[in-house]
PDB file of C-alpha atoms in Angstrom:
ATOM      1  CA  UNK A  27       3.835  17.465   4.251  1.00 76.00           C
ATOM      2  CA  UNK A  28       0.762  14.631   3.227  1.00 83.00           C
ATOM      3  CA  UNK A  29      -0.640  13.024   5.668  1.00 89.00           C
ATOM      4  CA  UNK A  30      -3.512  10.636   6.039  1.00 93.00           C
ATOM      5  CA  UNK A  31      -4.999   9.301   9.553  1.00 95.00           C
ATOM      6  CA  UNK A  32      -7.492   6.763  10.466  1.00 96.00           C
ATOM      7  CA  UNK A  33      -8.397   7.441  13.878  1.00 95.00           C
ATOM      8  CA  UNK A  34     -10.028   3.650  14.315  1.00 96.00           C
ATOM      9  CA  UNK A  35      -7.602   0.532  15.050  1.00 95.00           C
ATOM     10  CA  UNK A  36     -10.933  -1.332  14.813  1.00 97.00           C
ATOM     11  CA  UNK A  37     -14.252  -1.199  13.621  1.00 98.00           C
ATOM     12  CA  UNK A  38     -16.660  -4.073  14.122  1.00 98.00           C
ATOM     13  CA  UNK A  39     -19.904  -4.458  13.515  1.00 98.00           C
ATOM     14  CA  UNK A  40     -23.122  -7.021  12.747  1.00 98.00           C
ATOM     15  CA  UNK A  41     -23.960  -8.796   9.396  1.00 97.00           C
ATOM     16  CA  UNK A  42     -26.108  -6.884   7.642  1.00 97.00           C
ATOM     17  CA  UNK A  43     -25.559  -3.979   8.944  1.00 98.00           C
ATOM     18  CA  UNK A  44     -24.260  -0.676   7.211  1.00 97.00           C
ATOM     19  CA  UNK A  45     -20.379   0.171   8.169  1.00 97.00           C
ATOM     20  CA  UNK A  46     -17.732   3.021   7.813  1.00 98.00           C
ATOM     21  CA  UNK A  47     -14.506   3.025   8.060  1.00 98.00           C
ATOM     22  CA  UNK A  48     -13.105   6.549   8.820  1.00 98.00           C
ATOM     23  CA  UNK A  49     -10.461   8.106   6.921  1.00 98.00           C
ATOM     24  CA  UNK A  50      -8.887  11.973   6.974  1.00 97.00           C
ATOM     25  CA  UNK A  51      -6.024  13.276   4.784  1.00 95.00           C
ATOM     26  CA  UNK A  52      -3.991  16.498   5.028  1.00 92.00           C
ATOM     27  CA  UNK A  53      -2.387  17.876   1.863  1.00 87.00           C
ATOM     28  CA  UNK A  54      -1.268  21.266   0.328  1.00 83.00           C
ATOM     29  CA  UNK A  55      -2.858  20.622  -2.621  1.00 82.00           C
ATOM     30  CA  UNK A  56      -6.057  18.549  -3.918  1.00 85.00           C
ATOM     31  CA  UNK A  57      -5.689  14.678  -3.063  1.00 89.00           C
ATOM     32  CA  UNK A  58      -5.335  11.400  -4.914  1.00 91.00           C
ATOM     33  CA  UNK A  59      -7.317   9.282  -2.554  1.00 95.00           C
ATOM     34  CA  UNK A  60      -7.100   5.334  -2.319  1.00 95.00           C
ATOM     35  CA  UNK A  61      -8.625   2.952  -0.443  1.00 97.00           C
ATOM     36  CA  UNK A  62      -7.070  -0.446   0.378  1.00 96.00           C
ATOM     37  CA  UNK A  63      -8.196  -4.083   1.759  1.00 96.00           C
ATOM     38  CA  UNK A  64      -6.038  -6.674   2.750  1.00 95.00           C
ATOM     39  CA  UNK A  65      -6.922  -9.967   3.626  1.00 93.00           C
ATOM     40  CA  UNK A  66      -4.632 -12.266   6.067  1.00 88.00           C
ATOM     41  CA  UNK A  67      -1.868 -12.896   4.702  1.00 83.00           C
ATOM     42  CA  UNK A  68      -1.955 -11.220   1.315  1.00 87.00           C
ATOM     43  CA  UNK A  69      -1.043  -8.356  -0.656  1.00 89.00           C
ATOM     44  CA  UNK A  70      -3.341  -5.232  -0.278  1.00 92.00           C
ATOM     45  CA  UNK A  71      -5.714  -4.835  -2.577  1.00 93.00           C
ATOM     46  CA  UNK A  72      -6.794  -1.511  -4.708  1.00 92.00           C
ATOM     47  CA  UNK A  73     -10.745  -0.856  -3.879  1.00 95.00           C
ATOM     48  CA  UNK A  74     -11.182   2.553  -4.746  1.00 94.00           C
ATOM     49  CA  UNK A  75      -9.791   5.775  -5.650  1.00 93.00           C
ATOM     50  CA  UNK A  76     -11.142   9.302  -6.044  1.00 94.00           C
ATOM     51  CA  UNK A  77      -9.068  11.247  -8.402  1.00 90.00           C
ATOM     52  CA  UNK A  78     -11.933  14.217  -9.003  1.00 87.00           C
ATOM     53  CA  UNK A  79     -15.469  14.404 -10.391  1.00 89.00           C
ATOM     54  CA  UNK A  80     -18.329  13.270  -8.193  1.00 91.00           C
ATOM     55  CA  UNK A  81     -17.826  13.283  -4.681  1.00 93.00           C
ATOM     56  CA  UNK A  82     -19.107   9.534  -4.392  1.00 96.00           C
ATOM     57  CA  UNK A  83     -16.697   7.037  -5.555  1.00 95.00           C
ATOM     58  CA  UNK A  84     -17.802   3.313  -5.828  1.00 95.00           C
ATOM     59  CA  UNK A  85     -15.418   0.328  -6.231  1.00 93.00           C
ATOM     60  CA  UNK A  86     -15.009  -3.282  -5.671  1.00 90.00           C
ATOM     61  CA  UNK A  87     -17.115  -5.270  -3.667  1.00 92.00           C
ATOM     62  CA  UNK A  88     -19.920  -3.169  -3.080  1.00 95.00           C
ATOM     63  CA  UNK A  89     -17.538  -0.745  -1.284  1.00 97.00           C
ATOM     64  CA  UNK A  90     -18.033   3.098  -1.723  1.00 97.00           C
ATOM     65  CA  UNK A  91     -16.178   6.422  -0.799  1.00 97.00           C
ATOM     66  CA  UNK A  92     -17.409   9.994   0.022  1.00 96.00           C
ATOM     67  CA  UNK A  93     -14.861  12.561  -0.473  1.00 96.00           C
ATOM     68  CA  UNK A  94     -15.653  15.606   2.071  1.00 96.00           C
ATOM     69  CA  UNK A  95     -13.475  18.756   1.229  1.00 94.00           C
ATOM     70  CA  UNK A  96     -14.477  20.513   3.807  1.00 94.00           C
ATOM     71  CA  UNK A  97     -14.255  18.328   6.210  1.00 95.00           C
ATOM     72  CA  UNK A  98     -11.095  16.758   4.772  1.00 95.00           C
ATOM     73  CA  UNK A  99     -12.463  12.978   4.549  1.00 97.00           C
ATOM     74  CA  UNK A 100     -12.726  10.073   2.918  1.00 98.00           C
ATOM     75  CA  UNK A 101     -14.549   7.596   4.620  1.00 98.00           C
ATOM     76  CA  UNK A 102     -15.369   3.914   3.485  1.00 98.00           C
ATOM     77  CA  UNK A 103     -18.894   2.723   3.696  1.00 98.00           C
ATOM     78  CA  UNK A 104     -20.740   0.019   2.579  1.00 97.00           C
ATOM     79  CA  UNK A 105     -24.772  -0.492   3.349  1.00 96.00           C
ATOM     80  CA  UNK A 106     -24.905  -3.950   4.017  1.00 97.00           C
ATOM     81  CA  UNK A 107     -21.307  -5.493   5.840  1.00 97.00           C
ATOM     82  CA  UNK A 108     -20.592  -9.255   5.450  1.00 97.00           C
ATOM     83  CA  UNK A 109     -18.924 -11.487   7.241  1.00 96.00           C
ATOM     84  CA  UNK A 110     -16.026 -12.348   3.768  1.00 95.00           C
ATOM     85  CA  UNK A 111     -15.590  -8.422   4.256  1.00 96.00           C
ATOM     86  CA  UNK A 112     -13.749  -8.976   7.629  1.00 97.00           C
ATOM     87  CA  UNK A 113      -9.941  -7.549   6.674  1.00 97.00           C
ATOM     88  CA  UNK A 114      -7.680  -4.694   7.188  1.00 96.00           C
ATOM     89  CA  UNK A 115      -8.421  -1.346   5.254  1.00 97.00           C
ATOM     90  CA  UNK A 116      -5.958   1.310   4.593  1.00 96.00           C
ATOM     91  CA  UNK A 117      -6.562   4.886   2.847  1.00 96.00           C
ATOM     92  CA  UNK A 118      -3.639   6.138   1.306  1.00 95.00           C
ATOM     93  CA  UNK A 119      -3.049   9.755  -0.482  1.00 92.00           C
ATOM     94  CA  UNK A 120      -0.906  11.099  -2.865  1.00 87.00           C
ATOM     95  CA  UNK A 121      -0.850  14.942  -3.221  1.00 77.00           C
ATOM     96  CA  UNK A 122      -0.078  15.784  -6.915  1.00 71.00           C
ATOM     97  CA  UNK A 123       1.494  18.952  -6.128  1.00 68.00           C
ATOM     98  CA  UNK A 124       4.366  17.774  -4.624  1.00 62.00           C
ATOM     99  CA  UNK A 125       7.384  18.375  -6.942  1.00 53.00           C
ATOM    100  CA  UNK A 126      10.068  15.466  -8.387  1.00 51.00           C
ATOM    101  CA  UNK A 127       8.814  13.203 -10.796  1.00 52.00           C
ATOM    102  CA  UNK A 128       7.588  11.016  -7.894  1.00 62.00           C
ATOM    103  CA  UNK A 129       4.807  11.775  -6.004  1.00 67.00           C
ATOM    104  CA  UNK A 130       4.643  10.032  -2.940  1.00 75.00           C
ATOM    105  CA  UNK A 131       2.032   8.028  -1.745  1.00 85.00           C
ATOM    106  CA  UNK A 132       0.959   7.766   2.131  1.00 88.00           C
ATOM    107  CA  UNK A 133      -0.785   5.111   3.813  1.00 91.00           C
ATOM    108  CA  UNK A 134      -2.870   5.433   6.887  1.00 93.00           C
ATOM    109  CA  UNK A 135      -1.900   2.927   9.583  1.00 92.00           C
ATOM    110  CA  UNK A 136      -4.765   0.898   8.896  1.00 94.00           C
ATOM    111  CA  UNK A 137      -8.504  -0.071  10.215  1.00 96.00           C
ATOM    112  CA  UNK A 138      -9.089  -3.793  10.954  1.00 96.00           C
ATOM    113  CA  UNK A 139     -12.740  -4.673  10.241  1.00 97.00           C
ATOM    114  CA  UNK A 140     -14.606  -7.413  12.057  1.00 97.00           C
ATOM    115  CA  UNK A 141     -17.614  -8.333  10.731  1.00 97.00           C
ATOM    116  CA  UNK A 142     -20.108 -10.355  13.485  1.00 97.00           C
ATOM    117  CA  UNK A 143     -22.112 -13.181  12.594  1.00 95.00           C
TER     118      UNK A 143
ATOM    119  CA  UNK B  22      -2.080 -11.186  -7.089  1.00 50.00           C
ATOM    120  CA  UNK B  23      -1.919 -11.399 -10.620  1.00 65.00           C
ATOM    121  CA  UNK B  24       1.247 -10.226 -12.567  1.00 92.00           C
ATOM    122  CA  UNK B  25       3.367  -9.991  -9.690  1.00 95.00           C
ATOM    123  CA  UNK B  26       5.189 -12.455  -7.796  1.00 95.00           C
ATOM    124  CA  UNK B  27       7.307 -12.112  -4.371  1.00 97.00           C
ATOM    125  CA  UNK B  28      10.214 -14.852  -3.559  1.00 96.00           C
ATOM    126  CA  UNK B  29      10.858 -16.342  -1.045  1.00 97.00           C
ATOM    127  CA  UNK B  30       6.919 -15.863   0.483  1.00 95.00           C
ATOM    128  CA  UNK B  31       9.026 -16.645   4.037  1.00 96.00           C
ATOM    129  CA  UNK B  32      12.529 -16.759   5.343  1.00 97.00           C
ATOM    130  CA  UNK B  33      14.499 -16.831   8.565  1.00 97.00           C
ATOM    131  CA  UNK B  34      18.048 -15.205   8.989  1.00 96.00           C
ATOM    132  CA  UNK B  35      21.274 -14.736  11.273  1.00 97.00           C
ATOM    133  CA  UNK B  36      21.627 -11.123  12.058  1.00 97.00           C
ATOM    134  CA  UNK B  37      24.813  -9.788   9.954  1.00 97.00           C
ATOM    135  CA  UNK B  38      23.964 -11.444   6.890  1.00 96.00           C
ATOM    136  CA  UNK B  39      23.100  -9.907   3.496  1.00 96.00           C
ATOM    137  CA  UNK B  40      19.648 -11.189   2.231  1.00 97.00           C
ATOM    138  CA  UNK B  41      18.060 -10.566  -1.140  1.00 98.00           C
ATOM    139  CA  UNK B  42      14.171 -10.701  -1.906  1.00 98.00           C
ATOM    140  CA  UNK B  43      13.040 -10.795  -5.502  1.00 98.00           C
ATOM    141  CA  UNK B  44       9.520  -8.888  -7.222  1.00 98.00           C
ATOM    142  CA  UNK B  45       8.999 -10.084 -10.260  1.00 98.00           C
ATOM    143  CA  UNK B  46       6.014  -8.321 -12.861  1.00 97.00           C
ATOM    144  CA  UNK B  47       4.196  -9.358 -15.930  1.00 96.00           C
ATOM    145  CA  UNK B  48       2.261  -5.978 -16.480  1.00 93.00           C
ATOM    146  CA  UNK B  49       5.492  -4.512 -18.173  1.00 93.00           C
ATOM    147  CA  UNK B  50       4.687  -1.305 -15.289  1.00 91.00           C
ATOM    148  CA  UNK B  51       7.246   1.303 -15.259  1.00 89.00           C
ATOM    149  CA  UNK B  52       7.300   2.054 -11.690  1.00 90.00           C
ATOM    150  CA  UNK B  53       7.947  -0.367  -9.164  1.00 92.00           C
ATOM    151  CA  UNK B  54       7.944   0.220  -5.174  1.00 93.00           C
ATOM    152  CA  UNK B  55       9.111  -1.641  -2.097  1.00 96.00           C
ATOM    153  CA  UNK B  56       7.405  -1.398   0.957  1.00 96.00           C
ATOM    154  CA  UNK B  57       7.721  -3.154   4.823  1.00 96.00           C
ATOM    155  CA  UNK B  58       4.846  -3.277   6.650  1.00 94.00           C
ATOM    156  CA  UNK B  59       5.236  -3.357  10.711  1.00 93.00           C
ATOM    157  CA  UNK B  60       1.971  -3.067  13.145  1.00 86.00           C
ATOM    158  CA  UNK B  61       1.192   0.833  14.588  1.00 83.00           C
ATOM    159  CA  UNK B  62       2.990   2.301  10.921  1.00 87.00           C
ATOM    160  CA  UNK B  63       1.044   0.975   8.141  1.00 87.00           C
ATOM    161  CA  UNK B  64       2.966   0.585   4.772  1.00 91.00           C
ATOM    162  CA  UNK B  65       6.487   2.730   4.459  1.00 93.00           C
ATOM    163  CA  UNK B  66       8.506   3.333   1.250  1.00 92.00           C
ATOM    164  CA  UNK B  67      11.814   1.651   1.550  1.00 95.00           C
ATOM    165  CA  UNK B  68      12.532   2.269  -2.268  1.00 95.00           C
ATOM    166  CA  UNK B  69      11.144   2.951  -5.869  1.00 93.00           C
ATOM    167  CA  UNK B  70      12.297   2.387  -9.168  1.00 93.00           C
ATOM    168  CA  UNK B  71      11.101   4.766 -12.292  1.00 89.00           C
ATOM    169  CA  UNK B  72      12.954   2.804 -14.807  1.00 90.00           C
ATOM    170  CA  UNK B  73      15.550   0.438 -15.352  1.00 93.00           C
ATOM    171  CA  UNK B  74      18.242   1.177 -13.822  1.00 93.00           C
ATOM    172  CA  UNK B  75      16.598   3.995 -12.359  1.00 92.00           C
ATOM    173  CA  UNK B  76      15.918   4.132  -8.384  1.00 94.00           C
ATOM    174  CA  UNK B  77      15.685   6.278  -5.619  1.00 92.00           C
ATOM    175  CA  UNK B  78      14.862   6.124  -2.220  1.00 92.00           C
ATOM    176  CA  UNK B  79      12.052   6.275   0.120  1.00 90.00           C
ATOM    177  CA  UNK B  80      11.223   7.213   3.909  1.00 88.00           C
ATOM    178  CA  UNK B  81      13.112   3.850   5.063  1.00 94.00           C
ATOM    179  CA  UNK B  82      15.995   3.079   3.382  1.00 95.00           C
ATOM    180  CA  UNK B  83      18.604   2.947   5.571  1.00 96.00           C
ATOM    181  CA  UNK B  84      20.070  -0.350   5.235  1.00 96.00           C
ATOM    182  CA  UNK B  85      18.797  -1.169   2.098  1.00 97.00           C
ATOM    183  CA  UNK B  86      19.637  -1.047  -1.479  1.00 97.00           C
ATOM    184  CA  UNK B  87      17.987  -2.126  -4.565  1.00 97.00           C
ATOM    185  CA  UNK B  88      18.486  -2.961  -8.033  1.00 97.00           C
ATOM    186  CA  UNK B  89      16.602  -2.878 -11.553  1.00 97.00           C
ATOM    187  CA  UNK B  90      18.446  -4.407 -14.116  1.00 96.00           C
ATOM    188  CA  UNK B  91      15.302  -5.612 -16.560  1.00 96.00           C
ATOM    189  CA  UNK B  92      11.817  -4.094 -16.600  1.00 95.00           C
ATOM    190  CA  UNK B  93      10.083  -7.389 -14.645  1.00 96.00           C
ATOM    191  CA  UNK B  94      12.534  -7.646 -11.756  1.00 97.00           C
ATOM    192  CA  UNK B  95      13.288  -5.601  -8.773  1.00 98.00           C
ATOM    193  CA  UNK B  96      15.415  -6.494  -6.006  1.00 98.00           C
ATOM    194  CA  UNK B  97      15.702  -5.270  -2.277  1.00 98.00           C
ATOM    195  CA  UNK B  98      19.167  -6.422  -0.536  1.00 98.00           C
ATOM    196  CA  UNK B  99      19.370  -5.960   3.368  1.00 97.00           C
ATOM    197  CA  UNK B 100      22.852  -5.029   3.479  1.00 93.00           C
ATOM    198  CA  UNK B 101      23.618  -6.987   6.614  1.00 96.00           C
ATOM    199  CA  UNK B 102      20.354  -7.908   8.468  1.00 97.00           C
ATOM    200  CA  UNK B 103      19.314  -6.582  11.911  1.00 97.00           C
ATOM    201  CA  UNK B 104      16.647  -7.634  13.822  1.00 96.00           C
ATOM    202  CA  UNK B 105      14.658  -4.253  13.465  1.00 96.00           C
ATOM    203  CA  UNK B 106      14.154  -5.004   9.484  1.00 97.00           C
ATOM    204  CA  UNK B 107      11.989  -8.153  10.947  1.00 97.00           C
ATOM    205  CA  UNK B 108       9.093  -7.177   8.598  1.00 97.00           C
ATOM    206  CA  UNK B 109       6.828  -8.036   5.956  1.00 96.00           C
ATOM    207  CA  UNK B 110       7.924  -6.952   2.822  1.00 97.00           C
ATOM    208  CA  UNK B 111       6.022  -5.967   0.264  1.00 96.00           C
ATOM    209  CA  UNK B 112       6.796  -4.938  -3.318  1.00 96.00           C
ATOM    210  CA  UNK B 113       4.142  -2.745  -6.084  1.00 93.00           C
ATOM    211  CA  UNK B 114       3.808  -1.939  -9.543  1.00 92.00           C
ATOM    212  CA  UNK B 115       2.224   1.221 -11.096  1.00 88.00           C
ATOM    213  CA  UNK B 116       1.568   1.719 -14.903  1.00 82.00           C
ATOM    214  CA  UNK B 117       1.651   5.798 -14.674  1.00 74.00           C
ATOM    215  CA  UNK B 118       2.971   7.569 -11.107  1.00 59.00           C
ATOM    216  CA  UNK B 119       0.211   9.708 -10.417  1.00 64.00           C
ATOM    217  CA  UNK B 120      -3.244   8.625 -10.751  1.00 71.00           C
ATOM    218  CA  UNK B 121      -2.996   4.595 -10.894  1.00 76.00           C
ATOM    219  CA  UNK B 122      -3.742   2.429  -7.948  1.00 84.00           C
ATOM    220  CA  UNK B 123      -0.697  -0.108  -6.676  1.00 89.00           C
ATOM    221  CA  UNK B 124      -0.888  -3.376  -7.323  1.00 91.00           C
ATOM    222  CA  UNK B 125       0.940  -5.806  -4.555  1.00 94.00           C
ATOM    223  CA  UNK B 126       2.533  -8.900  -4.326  1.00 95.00           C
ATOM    224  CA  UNK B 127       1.556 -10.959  -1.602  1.00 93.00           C
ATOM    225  CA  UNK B 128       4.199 -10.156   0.450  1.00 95.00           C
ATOM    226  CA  UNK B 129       7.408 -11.621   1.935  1.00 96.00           C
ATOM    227  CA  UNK B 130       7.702 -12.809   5.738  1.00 96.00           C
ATOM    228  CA  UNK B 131      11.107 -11.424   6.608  1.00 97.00           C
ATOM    229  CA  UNK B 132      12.417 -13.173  10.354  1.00 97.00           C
ATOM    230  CA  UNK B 133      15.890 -11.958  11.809  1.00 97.00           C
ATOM    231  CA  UNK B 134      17.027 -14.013  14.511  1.00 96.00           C
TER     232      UNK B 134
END
């Protein structure tokens, strides 16, 4: 069975400074990985995704992604954190082994993001 | 969110009564998804739709059915409404089922009383 964890309910830190936002998957095969932001009180958002290729994804916002095989991670980062980027982030993954002409997607439980003035 | 629209965005109800929620798309996506979001579990699937006409269920569904009668509109019914399906709802659209991002509506504010 897929499953994705993100060991941090929160994550806060200054202006300016870098952040990450951890992420780790489990899956039988090799991963779809997402990343997600939602702002209060809307929809989430698609940042991201690693599919395969280079291990360093980049997406919206500035945002990037380093997929770690080995280490079975996919952690958010961005070098410079701004106050609009206060939200929740989710990682999701989708292993596209799994049999059935759907292949199910999992979402993490979510990192909320505070960004300090 | 672009090309997808949730109704109603909020709505209170008595416990034993049926209640519908509407997605609507624009993106003419083939796969659709409804999900409830609850603090401490993240997103789960309640159910999907891979055509018209075409559903199956998810990790939730228990309660719920849906319906996909034209390519745009997908509809999640709560049966008869308990206070532990006090959620937000949210429904998604994918073009292809494997590599594609979700997009989401903004969501539906579901209150059992």
């Amino acid at each position: 069975a897929q499953s994705v964890a993100q060991p941090e309910d929160q994550v806060n830190v200054a202006e300016g400074n870098p952040l990450t936002v951890k992420c780790t998957y489990s899956v039988s095969g090799n991963p779809y990985l997402f990343w997600y932001v939602q702002y209060p009180n809307r929809g989430l958002q698609f940042l991201l995704k690693y599919i395969t290729g280079d291990n360093l994804v980049k997406g919206s916002y500035g945002f990037e992604a380093e997929f770690n095989k080995s280490q079975t991670s996919f952690h958010l980062k961005k070098p410079s954190a701004l106050v609009s980027d206060s939200a929740l982030y989710f990682c999701a993954v989708r292993d596209p082994m799994n049999s059935g002409g759907y292949q199910k997607v999992t979402f993490g439980t979510g990192t909320k993001l505070q960004v300090i003035p | 969110d672009a090309g997808i629209t949730q109704s109603p965005r909020h709505k209170v109800t008595e416990t034993g009564t049926p209640v519908t929620l509407r997605c609507h798309q624009t993106e003419n996506h083939r796969y659709m998804y409804w999900y409830r979001q609850d603090p401490g579990h993240g997103l789960r699937l309640i159910h999907y739709s891979y055509g018209v006409k075409d559903t199956d269920k998810g990790e939730v569904s228990d309660g719920y059915s849906v319906s996909r009668s034209k390519t745009e509109d997908f509809l999640l019914t709560l049966e008869s409404a308990t206070s532990s399906q006090t959620s937000v709802y949210f429904c998604a659209i994918s073009d292809r089922a494997v590599s594609d991002g979700y997009t989401f509506g903004s969501g539906t504010r579901l209150t059992v009383v």
